[in-house]
Amino acid sequence: MDHRAKRVAVVGAGTSGLAACKHLLARGFRPVVFEAGDSVGGLWTHTLASTRLQSPAVAYRYSDFPWPDSADVFPRHDQVVDYLAAYARRFGVEECVRFRSTVVSAEYVGAQPEDAADGWERWAGNGEAFGDGTGVWRLTVRQHGASEKEPETEMHEFDFLILCIGRVSGVPNIPSSFPANGGPEAFRGQVLHSMELSNMDDADAAALVKGKRVAVVGAGKTAYEIATECAEANGAGLPCTMVCRNPQMLLNRPDVWGKVSIAYLYMNRFAELMVPKPGAGAASHLLAALLAPLAWAISAATGAWYRREIPMRKYGMEPGQGFARCVSSCLISMLPDGFYDRVKEGSVVLARSKAFSFCADGLVLHGGGEKQRVVPADVVILATGFRGDQKLRDMFVSPRMKDIIAGAPLYRECVHPRVAQMAVLGYAEGMNNIYAAEMTAKWVARLLDGAFRLPGVRRMEESCAEWGKYYARRSGGGGEGQSAWRPCIGAVNLWYNDELCRDMGCEHRRKKGFLTEWFQPYGAVDYADIQYYARRSGGSRDGQTAWRPCIGAVNLWYNDELCRDMGCEPRRKKGFLAEWFQPYGAIDYADIQ
């Protein structure tokens, strides 16, 4: 049976799900995408009114789909939704999506018992993406119609399952460690999580905070955005109090010293030489150790520049870690416009506290260098993040699956060595999530197409352990209710891409020239041509790569690109008929020299 006739399910139509479906279509599959909402875009369809991209549009993009010229430098959330919808239409993804379809649970049904996976030497028993053909994933899907009638429950079976459910949605991280009589039940006002606020219409969200004393608990981008919106609604007369324990690094611009993008400092090959990369070997770790003083100097200089530019020290909002650690933890975001202007005018009040509890009139702050004090509030908004691990566990029926799926990093950040016929996309974070998600989607599509096979299970588990040590050492974990390690590839994104490229049989060094290869930042566009060769020219004989670099069917287009690079006219013939219908040859380019 042709493996392209296999049934593939994708859960989620956000940035990862769209990329997964697009690249599966390019390889000849016809996936089914289940999306709980009524449009593509994932969490971008449920955001605060002021939410913008944290990366410039030129960086946050799919490799083969540029933004329209009308997009802002840092696009608004509605522009992001429009971009994702246009991508889905352009590549036929929208036709594969079943909207208002919530996957309630997933269960693997196979001929062998679950614990047979403990004895695997190769993934799925034989190393193939679809296993031996006897196992399927059974999905329970709740279908919500356009009317208000009771939703219908359906059962579907698939040969491969791709979960694209994300980490920052679904299961809110609600603080629970409070003293006796100090929990939310003691508060006379309203307590809600930022997820609930984001799910409201903009008008309803604005009405909720208008004329109210609002306290926001959190230290990340969402907390800053909520505080800014509350300040705009109520001004200094009813200031919004933002309570945080460990402030994150929020930047006012993506460049330092007026002109140097931080991508030149942290997103190129030379920068990654200063990082002890997981699985790179002793030589890499030794080189990173030798370059450690330079890495420290760059981090210190960058952090010092931003501390001078942003009054974080004046208001007690300095992060407790260096700039490089913020990068490797994926804890860098962009400040909302005018945030510290709001602080200066008094419409936002900042409060550091090691712990907090509730009382009838608001929040009680404990520690933080000051005596216990009460923050009066009518509304408390918890911008305390999400429990991405729990969201992933909740997808599965099997207690064994729940136990192992989020206990350690996944192989290549998407495949569990002991879970057959399934991949998870968008679980690992990066400085640019759409960039990482698309690369992983290309890798998964090739895996399903048989372009390469995974190594033995033991080698996969060794790699997972190496990445786990890296995460624990370099990126740390979350707060209360979250795991002890944080899957962030921010400081090693190129190394991660290199591993994917080697698996796929693609050249991992994508730039031309020594200086550009080592010092110019990498981005999604550098990997745009990977899909073409693997789709059109094949390869994959024993001992050979999974793609064949043949430009036979696109020789003129290749020449056009060279001509444009050289500043030459790509159209070489005279007359419409000659230009479009007469064969081209070397003599047509004789005068270029």
mmCIF file of N, CA, C and O in Angstrom, residues 296-356:
data_model
loop_
_atom_site.group_PDB
_atom_site.id
_atom_site.type_symbol
_atom_site.label_atom_id
_atom_site.label_comp_id
_atom_site.label_asym_id
_atom_site.label_seq_id
_atom_site.Cartn_x
_atom_site.Cartn_y
_atom_site.Cartn_z
ATOM 1 N N TRP A 296 30.228 36.024 28.079
ATOM 2 C CA TRP A 296 29.853 36.841 29.236
ATOM 3 C C TRP A 296 29.909 38.323 28.894
ATOM 4 O O TRP A 296 29.012 39.096 29.271
ATOM 5 N N ALA A 297 30.946 38.736 28.173
ATOM 6 C CA ALA A 297 31.106 40.151 27.838
ATOM 7 C C ALA A 297 29.964 40.636 26.946
ATOM 8 O O ALA A 297 29.422 41.734 27.139
ATOM 9 N N ILE A 298 29.581 39.826 25.956
ATOM 10 C CA ILE A 298 28.477 40.209 25.064
ATOM 11 C C ILE A 298 27.179 40.312 25.851
ATOM 12 O O ILE A 298 26.400 41.267 25.699
ATOM 13 N N SER A 299 26.931 39.328 26.716
ATOM 14 C CA SER A 299 25.721 39.350 27.525
ATOM 15 C C SER A 299 25.690 40.559 28.451
ATOM 16 O O SER A 299 24.667 41.248 28.559
ATOM 17 N N ALA A 300 26.830 40.835 29.113
ATOM 18 C CA ALA A 300 26.887 41.957 30.041
ATOM 19 C C ALA A 300 26.698 43.289 29.317
ATOM 20 O O ALA A 300 25.965 44.169 29.786
ATOM 21 N N ALA A 301 27.351 43.443 28.154
ATOM 22 C CA ALA A 301 27.240 44.700 27.416
ATOM 23 C C ALA A 301 25.826 44.902 26.880
ATOM 24 O O ALA A 301 25.285 46.019 26.923
ATOM 25 N N THR A 302 25.225 43.836 26.382
ATOM 26 C CA THR A 302 23.862 43.938 25.855
ATOM 27 C C THR A 302 22.881 44.268 26.971
ATOM 28 O O THR A 302 22.043 45.168 26.840
ATOM 29 N N GLY A 303 22.982 43.535 28.080
ATOM 30 C CA GLY A 303 22.094 43.802 29.205
ATOM 31 C C GLY A 303 22.263 45.203 29.754
ATOM 32 O O GLY A 303 21.279 45.877 30.089
ATOM 33 N N ALA A 304 23.513 45.664 29.851
ATOM 34 C CA ALA A 304 23.766 47.003 30.380
ATOM 35 C C ALA A 304 23.163 48.074 29.479
ATOM 36 O O ALA A 304 22.629 49.089 29.960
ATOM 37 N N TRP A 305 23.233 47.856 28.155
ATOM 38 C CA TRP A 305 22.675 48.844 27.233
ATOM 39 C C TRP A 305 21.166 48.970 27.418
ATOM 40 O O TRP A 305 20.629 50.077 27.484
ATOM 41 N N TYR A 306 20.490 47.818 27.499
ATOM 42 C CA TYR A 306 19.034 47.867 27.679
ATOM 43 C C TYR A 306 18.663 48.442 29.046
ATOM 44 O O TYR A 306 17.643 49.134 29.183
ATOM 45 N N ARG A 307 19.470 48.189 30.069
ATOM 46 C CA ARG A 307 19.162 48.751 31.388
ATOM 47 C C ARG A 307 19.308 50.265 31.400
ATOM 48 O O ARG A 307 18.643 50.953 32.178
ATOM 49 N N ARG A 308 20.184 50.792 30.551
ATOM 50 C CA ARG A 308 20.285 52.249 30.427
ATOM 51 C C ARG A 308 19.128 52.817 29.615
ATOM 52 O O ARG A 308 18.639 53.920 29.894
ATOM 53 N N GLU A 309 18.696 52.072 28.580
ATOM 54 C CA GLU A 309 17.634 52.553 27.701
ATOM 55 C C GLU A 309 16.254 52.478 28.348
ATOM 56 O O GLU A 309 15.373 53.289 28.061
ATOM 57 N N ILE A 310 16.057 51.467 29.188
ATOM 58 C CA ILE A 310 14.745 51.201 29.794
ATOM 59 C C ILE A 310 14.861 51.427 31.297
ATOM 60 O O ILE A 310 15.776 50.889 31.927
ATOM 61 N N PRO A 311 13.954 52.184 31.909
ATOM 62 C CA PRO A 311 14.087 52.487 33.350
ATOM 63 C C PRO A 311 13.675 51.324 34.250
ATOM 64 O O PRO A 311 12.981 51.511 35.248
ATOM 65 N N MET A 312 14.119 50.111 33.903
ATOM 66 C CA MET A 312 13.734 48.948 34.710
ATOM 67 C C MET A 312 14.384 49.002 36.092
ATOM 68 O O MET A 312 13.776 48.583 37.087
ATOM 69 N N ARG A 313 15.613 49.517 36.167
ATOM 70 C CA ARG A 313 16.285 49.602 37.474
ATOM 71 C C ARG A 313 15.602 50.630 38.368
ATOM 72 O O ARG A 313 15.428 50.409 39.570
ATOM 73 N N LYS A 314 15.196 51.723 37.796
ATOM 74 C CA LYS A 314 14.536 52.788 38.565
ATOM 75 C C LYS A 314 13.276 52.282 39.236
ATOM 76 O O LYS A 314 12.960 52.678 40.374
ATOM 77 N N TYR A 315 12.560 51.393 38.549
ATOM 78 C CA TYR A 315 11.283 50.916 39.092
ATOM 79 C C TYR A 315 11.372 49.493 39.645
ATOM 80 O O TYR A 315 10.352 48.840 39.874
ATOM 81 N N GLY A 316 12.603 49.011 39.854
ATOM 82 C CA GLY A 316 12.776 47.713 40.484
ATOM 83 C C GLY A 316 12.357 46.538 39.637
ATOM 84 O O GLY A 316 11.927 45.506 40.160
ATOM 85 N N MET A 317 12.503 46.640 38.316
ATOM 86 C CA MET A 317 12.035 45.592 37.416
ATOM 87 C C MET A 317 13.177 44.930 36.643
ATOM 88 O O MET A 317 12.977 44.403 35.547
ATOM 89 N N GLU A 318 14.385 44.959 37.215
ATOM 90 C CA GLU A 318 15.501 44.277 36.574
ATOM 91 C C GLU A 318 15.347 42.758 36.683
ATOM 92 O O GLU A 318 15.050 42.244 37.770
ATOM 93 N N PRO A 319 15.561 42.029 35.600
ATOM 94 C CA PRO A 319 15.535 40.563 35.694
ATOM 95 C C PRO A 319 16.666 40.065 36.591
ATOM 96 O O PRO A 319 17.712 40.709 36.717
ATOM 97 N N GLY A 320 16.458 38.925 37.196
ATOM 98 C CA GLY A 320 17.460 38.375 38.091
ATOM 99 C C GLY A 320 18.507 37.539 37.384
ATOM 100 O O GLY A 320 19.290 36.848 38.035
ATOM 101 N N GLN A 321 18.520 37.541 36.043
ATOM 102 C CA GLN A 321 19.496 36.756 35.288
ATOM 103 C C GLN A 321 20.040 37.593 34.135
ATOM 104 O O GLN A 321 19.442 38.594 33.739
ATOM 105 N N GLY A 322 21.190 37.172 33.605
ATOM 106 C CA GLY A 322 21.832 37.907 32.534
ATOM 107 C C GLY A 322 21.090 37.793 31.214
ATOM 108 O O GLY A 322 20.189 36.962 31.043
ATOM 109 N N PHE A 323 21.505 38.617 30.258
ATOM 110 C CA PHE A 323 20.818 38.660 28.968
ATOM 111 C C PHE A 323 20.920 37.329 28.239
ATOM 112 O O PHE A 323 19.938 36.846 27.657
ATOM 113 N N ALA A 324 22.088 36.697 28.250
ATOM 114 C CA ALA A 324 22.248 35.416 27.558
ATOM 115 C C ALA A 324 21.341 34.354 28.146
ATOM 116 O O ALA A 324 20.774 33.532 27.416
ATOM 117 N N ARG A 325 21.181 34.357 29.463
ATOM 118 C CA ARG A 325 20.285 33.391 30.094
ATOM 119 C C ARG A 325 18.836 33.654 29.695
ATOM 120 O O ARG A 325 18.053 32.725 29.519
ATOM 121 N N CYS A 326 18.479 34.905 29.525
ATOM 122 C CA CYS A 326 17.125 35.233 29.058
ATOM 123 C C CYS A 326 16.888 34.673 27.662
ATOM 124 O O CYS A 326 15.807 34.181 27.349
ATOM 125 N N VAL A 327 17.931 34.742 26.797
ATOM 126 C CA VAL A 327 17.813 34.194 25.448
ATOM 127 C C VAL A 327 17.657 32.685 25.501
ATOM 128 O O VAL A 327 16.774 32.105 24.853
ATOM 129 N N SER A 328 18.499 32.009 26.270
ATOM 130 C CA SER A 328 18.451 30.554 26.324
ATOM 131 C C SER A 328 17.218 30.040 27.052
ATOM 132 O O SER A 328 16.885 28.853 26.959
ATOM 133 N N SER A 329 16.500 30.915 27.777
ATOM 134 C CA SER A 329 15.262 30.543 28.447
ATOM 135 C C SER A 329 14.022 30.964 27.672
ATOM 136 O O SER A 329 12.900 30.710 28.114
ATOM 137 N N CYS A 330 14.220 31.630 26.526
ATOM 138 C CA CYS A 330 13.088 32.160 25.741
ATOM 139 C C CYS A 330 12.239 33.097 26.589
ATOM 140 O O CYS A 330 11.000 33.079 26.516
ATOM 141 N N LEU A 331 12.895 33.907 27.404
ATOM 142 C CA LEU A 331 12.181 34.831 28.281
ATOM 143 C C LEU A 331 12.476 36.275 27.897
ATOM 144 O O LEU A 331 12.748 37.126 28.736
ATOM 145 N N ILE A 332 12.435 36.536 26.590
ATOM 146 C CA ILE A 332 12.618 37.895 26.081
ATOM 147 C C ILE A 332 11.391 38.263 25.246
ATOM 148 O O ILE A 332 10.962 37.480 24.391
ATOM 149 N N SER A 333 10.840 39.410 25.513
ATOM 150 C CA SER A 333 9.668 39.889 24.772
ATOM 151 C C SER A 333 9.835 41.379 24.501
ATOM 152 O O SER A 333 10.835 41.989 24.906
ATOM 153 N N MET A 334 8.839 41.949 23.830
ATOM 154 C CA MET A 334 8.858 43.379 23.529
ATOM 155 C C MET A 334 7.874 44.107 24.438
ATOM 156 O O MET A 334 6.759 43.652 24.664
ATOM 157 N N LEU A 335 8.301 45.243 24.957
ATOM 158 C CA LEU A 335 7.442 46.059 25.814
ATOM 159 C C LEU A 335 6.263 46.617 25.027
ATOM 160 O O LEU A 335 6.420 47.026 23.871
ATOM 161 N N PRO A 336 5.088 46.688 25.634
ATOM 162 C CA PRO A 336 3.993 47.437 24.996
ATOM 163 C C PRO A 336 4.393 48.903 24.848
ATOM 164 O O PRO A 336 5.125 49.450 25.687
ATOM 165 N N ASP A 337 3.915 49.527 23.805
ATOM 166 C CA ASP A 337 4.244 50.929 23.572
ATOM 167 C C ASP A 337 3.843 51.781 24.773
ATOM 168 O O ASP A 337 2.707 51.709 25.262
ATOM 169 N N GLY A 338 4.776 52.589 25.244
ATOM 170 C CA GLY A 338 4.484 53.550 26.298
ATOM 171 C C GLY A 338 4.290 52.968 27.680
ATOM 172 O O GLY A 338 3.740 53.650 28.561
ATOM 173 N N PHE A 339 4.763 51.742 27.923
ATOM 174 C CA PHE A 339 4.505 51.121 29.229
ATOM 175 C C PHE A 339 5.099 51.954 30.366
ATOM 176 O O PHE A 339 4.417 52.281 31.349
ATOM 177 N N TYR A 340 6.380 52.297 30.252
ATOM 178 C CA TYR A 340 7.003 53.031 31.355
ATOM 179 C C TYR A 340 6.536 54.487 31.423
ATOM 180 O O TYR A 340 6.674 55.136 32.471
ATOM 181 N N ASP A 341 5.956 54.995 30.353
ATOM 182 C CA ASP A 341 5.294 56.296 30.441
ATOM 183 C C ASP A 341 4.076 56.200 31.349
ATOM 184 O O ASP A 341 3.776 57.124 32.118
ATOM 185 N N ARG A 342 3.386 55.071 31.273
ATOM 186 C CA ARG A 342 2.230 54.842 32.155
ATOM 187 C C ARG A 342 2.676 54.714 33.602
ATOM 188 O O ARG A 342 2.007 55.181 34.527
ATOM 189 N N VAL A 343 3.815 54.062 33.793
ATOM 190 C CA VAL A 343 4.347 53.944 35.154
ATOM 191 C C VAL A 343 4.715 55.328 35.695
ATOM 192 O O VAL A 343 4.398 55.680 36.844
ATOM 193 N N LYS A 344 5.354 56.131 34.865
ATOM 194 C CA LYS A 344 5.779 57.462 35.290
ATOM 195 C C LYS A 344 4.596 58.352 35.662
ATOM 196 O O LYS A 344 4.653 59.106 36.644
ATOM 197 N N GLU A 345 3.513 58.255 34.894
ATOM 198 C CA GLU A 345 2.352 59.103 35.165
ATOM 199 C C GLU A 345 1.497 58.573 36.309
ATOM 200 O O GLU A 345 0.561 59.245 36.759
ATOM 201 N N GLY A 346 1.777 57.344 36.757
ATOM 202 C CA GLY A 346 1.046 56.794 37.894
ATOM 203 C C GLY A 346 -0.145 55.934 37.559
ATOM 204 O O GLY A 346 -0.863 55.499 38.465
ATOM 205 N N SER A 347 -0.393 55.669 36.280
ATOM 206 C CA SER A 347 -1.543 54.827 35.927
ATOM 207 C C SER A 347 -1.205 53.334 36.009
ATOM 208 O O SER A 347 -2.098 52.491 35.957
ATOM 209 N N VAL A 348 0.087 53.013 36.136
ATOM 210 C CA VAL A 348 0.531 51.650 36.441
ATOM 211 C C VAL A 348 1.452 51.726 37.645
ATOM 212 O O VAL A 348 2.386 52.533 37.669
ATOM 213 N N VAL A 349 1.182 50.906 38.650
ATOM 214 C CA VAL A 349 2.006 50.824 39.853
ATOM 215 C C VAL A 349 2.652 49.448 39.877
ATOM 216 O O VAL A 349 1.976 48.421 39.741
ATOM 217 N N LEU A 350 3.974 49.413 40.029
ATOM 218 C CA LEU A 350 4.719 48.155 40.029
ATOM 219 C C LEU A 350 5.041 47.729 41.454
ATOM 220 O O LEU A 350 5.478 48.554 42.271
ATOM 221 N N ALA A 351 4.823 46.450 41.739
ATOM 222 C CA ALA A 351 5.081 45.932 43.079
ATOM 223 C C ALA A 351 5.781 44.584 42.987
ATOM 224 O O ALA A 351 5.271 43.665 42.348
ATOM 225 N N ARG A 352 6.966 44.474 43.591
ATOM 226 C CA ARG A 352 7.686 43.208 43.662
ATOM 227 C C ARG A 352 7.280 42.486 44.944
ATOM 228 O O ARG A 352 7.201 43.091 46.016
ATOM 229 N N SER A 353 7.082 41.190 44.844
ATOM 230 C CA SER A 353 6.701 40.426 46.023
ATOM 231 C C SER A 353 7.088 38.974 45.836
ATOM 232 O O SER A 353 6.891 38.404 44.755
ATOM 233 N N LYS A 354 7.644 38.358 46.868
ATOM 234 C CA LYS A 354 8.006 36.948 46.787
ATOM 235 C C LYS A 354 6.780 36.053 46.797
ATOM 236 O O LYS A 354 6.807 34.937 46.270
ATOM 237 N N ALA A 355 5.708 36.507 47.430
ATOM 238 C CA ALA A 355 4.484 35.710 47.517
ATOM 239 C C ALA A 355 3.305 36.649 47.716
ATOM 240 O O ALA A 355 3.473 37.826 48.076
ATOM 241 N N PHE A 356 2.117 36.125 47.467
ATOM 242 C CA PHE A 356 0.919 36.918 47.688
ATOM 243 C C PHE A 356 -0.205 35.995 48.144
ATOM 244 O O PHE A 356 -0.165 34.771 47.964
#
